[in-house]
């Protein structure tokens, strides 16, 4: 069997590992951290359970596909619970919108702010449907954009639909009320993009949510990580944790092995799920990199980071739904502070994840498990998080308690943990401590994004947020399919196994 080294165990890495192991390769995952999952890790403390990163599960059909690629059924591994509404969005004036996938409920919600906007709801979704069809139904998201011709074929359709305009200006054409413009344009922020320049191909995320729902994995997103891990191990894959890869060995322009804890391990191919800019810069000697030399990497625009607080409280806050957004008065200027000026603004918008609203087992009885996510600049702004963290955390807690009205919040805290941009850098090897890798802008999308098959080194492949199509669980699962196709094209299909063989492998 051909041996593959897979560097990193984020969702993209796990999905690629499953797909390739199921195709008959012998895959070993090397993960730097003690736990698998990458950004989707878990903290358990004093009876509270926190997902550290992704909390919204969209496009469950893409998760099903990973199980199907190995002849299994998602239902045998995981319990997915649909959420309704998807989010509650609190605006700075105290009003709120419950955002759901139900057209009639949404129109009724929107009519409270502007009846004309409510009438535009169907038109908005009809307008975006062709993009959705291209990326999801026709599978462009799962195709590696290795040749500019692939891009050229898609471009006329995207241009005709306005798909290259920024998401915000696309949405603005449909809705007048600023609150609706926010509600349908903020989604790029979920994948590290600015709504004011991410191409409106990403305006199809609301369609993805509406068509396939927003879900929660019982026990938290980490249940999905454990399900993938279990499936991979059942297929005969190997996982080595606390195993940081220090180098990708390149001979005659081809990846031939890796160095882990000082040990050189020869392999037939390397798939990297580590952050692409970081991996090129730190794991591959400059002599082997023509396209992705240090200069090219330094020119990349890197997405924002996040300041995260994991909070366990003895008191519950029912005005918070499972997913809640609390917004500042500023939108465009706040995004500019974070993405372009790289400064920590005085105001903030935030996202709160409160899984106890759906699954009481995430906290002791009567208590609340939540995390607060505040988008902040990446480390290029020079913010020193070691000194900044206590002050910034206090500011956020004061805001939530005194301005937003979470009475008694601070005196009821049992558990308080942080994850800062510096942690993204040191714990996850994220270039500039970014939460979402390379920013999804037009000049860094599809063909212009680092390819799933390395442009510089044969038998080196990338999977995850920094390659095509991009960040987010759906994005990195699609990237696993794209990367699998590159590996199969280059290295052959290993020893393909039939579904029955795959099923008996568990016995
Ligand atoms: C706070 C937060 C909230 C999010 N919320 C959502 C959400 O609700 N829904 C959604 O769909 N998406 C969400 N996302 C985005 C989504 O989580 C990520 O895009 C996705 O999980 C990234 O997966 P990945 O495959 O790129 O791998 P990553 O999760 O980035 O994992 C990469 C792995 O590689 C390992 N590694 C790096 N270097 C080495 C090395 N040298 N040797 C060995 N191992 C190495 C790292 O330790 C890590 O485990 C969120 C992201 C964040 C940060």
Tab-separated table of C-alpha atoms and ligand atoms in Angstrom, residues 6-14 29-33 35-41 52-58 190-192 221 240 243-247 260 272-275 278-279 283 305-306 308 310 323 351 371 373 419 424 427-430 434-437 463-467 470-477 479, ligand 1:
chain	number	residue	atom	x	y	z
A	6	UNK	CA	-1.165	13.765	6.538
A	7	UNK	CA	0.024	16.786	8.519
A	8	UNK	CA	-2.717	18.048	10.853
A	9	UNK	CA	-6.093	16.783	11.997
A	10	UNK	CA	-8.538	19.649	11.379
A	11	UNK	CA	-11.829	18.823	9.662
A	12	UNK	CA	-10.172	19.053	6.245
A	13	UNK	CA	-7.340	16.751	7.321
A	14	UNK	CA	-9.644	14.170	8.897
A	29	UNK	CA	-2.027	11.632	10.553
A	30	UNK	CA	0.660	13.596	12.381
A	31	UNK	CA	-0.921	16.121	14.722
A	32	UNK	CA	1.087	18.656	16.691
A	33	UNK	CA	-1.463	18.916	19.507
A	35	UNK	CA	-6.123	16.306	20.745
A	36	UNK	CA	-7.279	15.972	17.157
A	37	UNK	CA	-9.658	18.508	15.567
A	38	UNK	CA	-7.488	21.597	15.049
A	39	UNK	CA	-9.642	24.695	15.440
A	40	UNK	CA	-12.537	22.398	16.322
A	41	UNK	CA	-11.130	21.350	19.678
A	52	UNK	CA	-13.398	25.905	20.949
A	53	UNK	CA	-14.152	26.825	17.327
A	54	UNK	CA	-16.844	25.893	14.822
A	55	UNK	CA	-20.305	25.751	16.302
A	56	UNK	CA	-22.682	26.015	13.334
A	57	UNK	CA	-22.997	22.949	11.216
A	58	UNK	CA	-24.283	23.682	7.740
A	190	UNK	CA	-17.940	33.285	9.270
A	191	UNK	CA	-15.225	32.248	6.818
A	192	UNK	CA	-12.792	35.096	7.468
A	221	UNK	CA	-19.100	19.967	17.319
A	240	UNK	CA	0.039	10.195	15.992
A	243	UNK	CA	3.773	14.809	16.682
A	244	UNK	CA	4.763	18.140	15.176
A	245	UNK	CA	6.172	17.883	11.668
A	246	UNK	CA	9.356	19.953	11.415
A	247	UNK	CA	10.129	19.517	7.742
A	260	UNK	CA	8.768	14.434	13.035
A	272	UNK	CA	-0.802	19.050	4.499
A	273	UNK	CA	-3.714	20.322	6.513
A	274	UNK	CA	-1.480	22.858	8.287
A	275	UNK	CA	-2.016	26.509	7.419
A	278	UNK	CA	2.867	28.729	7.455
A	279	UNK	CA	3.675	25.328	5.984
A	283	UNK	CA	8.368	23.306	6.624
A	305	UNK	CA	-8.346	36.555	13.971
A	306	UNK	CA	-10.682	36.046	16.928
A	308	UNK	CA	-12.442	33.947	22.341
A	310	UNK	CA	-15.154	30.320	27.114
A	323	UNK	CA	-26.481	31.310	18.198
A	351	UNK	CA	-21.064	36.191	18.347
A	371	UNK	CA	-18.402	31.193	24.281
A	373	UNK	CA	-16.222	35.354	19.856
A	419	UNK	CA	-7.954	31.859	23.214
A	424	UNK	CA	-3.849	30.699	16.983
A	427	UNK	CA	-0.883	26.441	19.258
A	428	UNK	CA	-2.169	25.957	15.710
A	429	UNK	CA	0.762	27.249	13.638
A	430	UNK	CA	-1.532	29.800	12.010
A	434	UNK	CA	-5.287	34.165	11.738
A	435	UNK	CA	-8.498	32.301	12.540
A	436	UNK	CA	-9.423	31.560	8.902
A	437	UNK	CA	-6.122	31.521	6.963
A	463	UNK	CA	-6.370	20.452	2.283
A	464	UNK	CA	-8.187	22.857	4.605
A	465	UNK	CA	-8.939	26.538	4.960
A	466	UNK	CA	-5.911	27.925	3.091
A	467	UNK	CA	-6.543	26.102	-0.175
A	470	UNK	CA	-11.624	27.975	1.613
A	471	UNK	CA	-12.530	28.119	5.300
A	472	UNK	CA	-15.591	26.862	7.160
A	473	UNK	CA	-16.570	23.232	7.681
A	474	UNK	CA	-18.327	22.983	4.289
A	475	UNK	CA	-15.328	24.631	2.598
A	476	UNK	CA	-12.720	22.330	4.098
A	477	UNK	CA	-14.864	19.219	3.462
A	479	UNK	CA	-11.377	20.804	-0.235
B	1	LIG	C1	-13.568	30.505	16.537
B	1	LIG	C2	-13.984	29.898	15.232
B	1	LIG	C3	-15.323	29.655	14.990
B	1	LIG	C4	-15.705	29.069	13.779
B	1	LIG	N1	-17.024	28.801	13.582
B	1	LIG	C5	-17.384	28.096	12.479
B	1	LIG	C6	-18.715	27.611	12.358
B	1	LIG	O1	-19.551	27.839	13.233
B	1	LIG	N2	-19.035	26.860	11.264
B	1	LIG	C7	-18.108	26.581	10.294
B	1	LIG	O2	-18.446	25.898	9.324
B	1	LIG	N3	-16.830	27.021	10.402
B	1	LIG	C8	-16.449	27.746	11.478
B	1	LIG	N4	-15.151	28.151	11.632
B	1	LIG	C9	-14.182	27.851	10.565
B	1	LIG	C10	-13.727	26.400	10.646
B	1	LIG	O3	-13.606	26.026	11.981
B	1	LIG	C11	-12.363	26.222	10.018
B	1	LIG	O4	-12.294	26.842	8.745
B	1	LIG	C12	-12.023	24.753	9.858
B	1	LIG	O5	-12.332	24.023	11.023
B	1	LIG	C13	-10.541	24.635	9.554
B	1	LIG	O6	-10.234	23.308	9.299
B	1	LIG	P1	-8.871	22.906	8.621
B	1	LIG	O7	-9.095	21.622	7.932
B	1	LIG	O8	-8.346	24.031	7.796
B	1	LIG	O9	-7.872	22.595	9.811
B	1	LIG	P2	-7.493	23.306	11.182
B	1	LIG	O10	-8.634	23.228	12.109
B	1	LIG	O11	-6.883	24.611	10.930
B	1	LIG	O12	-6.396	22.280	11.708
B	1	LIG	C14	-5.080	22.254	11.244
B	1	LIG	C15	-4.319	21.297	12.134
B	1	LIG	O13	-2.956	21.199	11.683
B	1	LIG	C16	-2.142	21.059	12.835
B	1	LIG	N5	-0.763	21.409	12.481
B	1	LIG	C17	-0.300	22.595	12.032
B	1	LIG	N6	1.020	22.523	11.803
B	1	LIG	C18	1.400	21.258	12.100
B	1	LIG	C19	2.648	20.569	12.062
B	1	LIG	N7	3.772	21.178	11.666
B	1	LIG	N8	2.682	19.280	12.442
B	1	LIG	C20	1.551	18.628	12.841
B	1	LIG	N9	0.348	19.245	12.900
B	1	LIG	C21	0.270	20.541	12.529
B	1	LIG	C22	-2.751	22.012	13.828
B	1	LIG	O14	-2.352	21.730	15.147
B	1	LIG	C23	-4.245	21.737	13.588
B	1	LIG	O15	-4.709	20.694	14.410
B	1	LIG	C24	-14.738	28.745	12.816
B	1	LIG	C25	-13.379	28.999	13.063
B	1	LIG	C26	-13.014	29.573	14.262
B	1	LIG	C27	-11.559	29.829	14.522
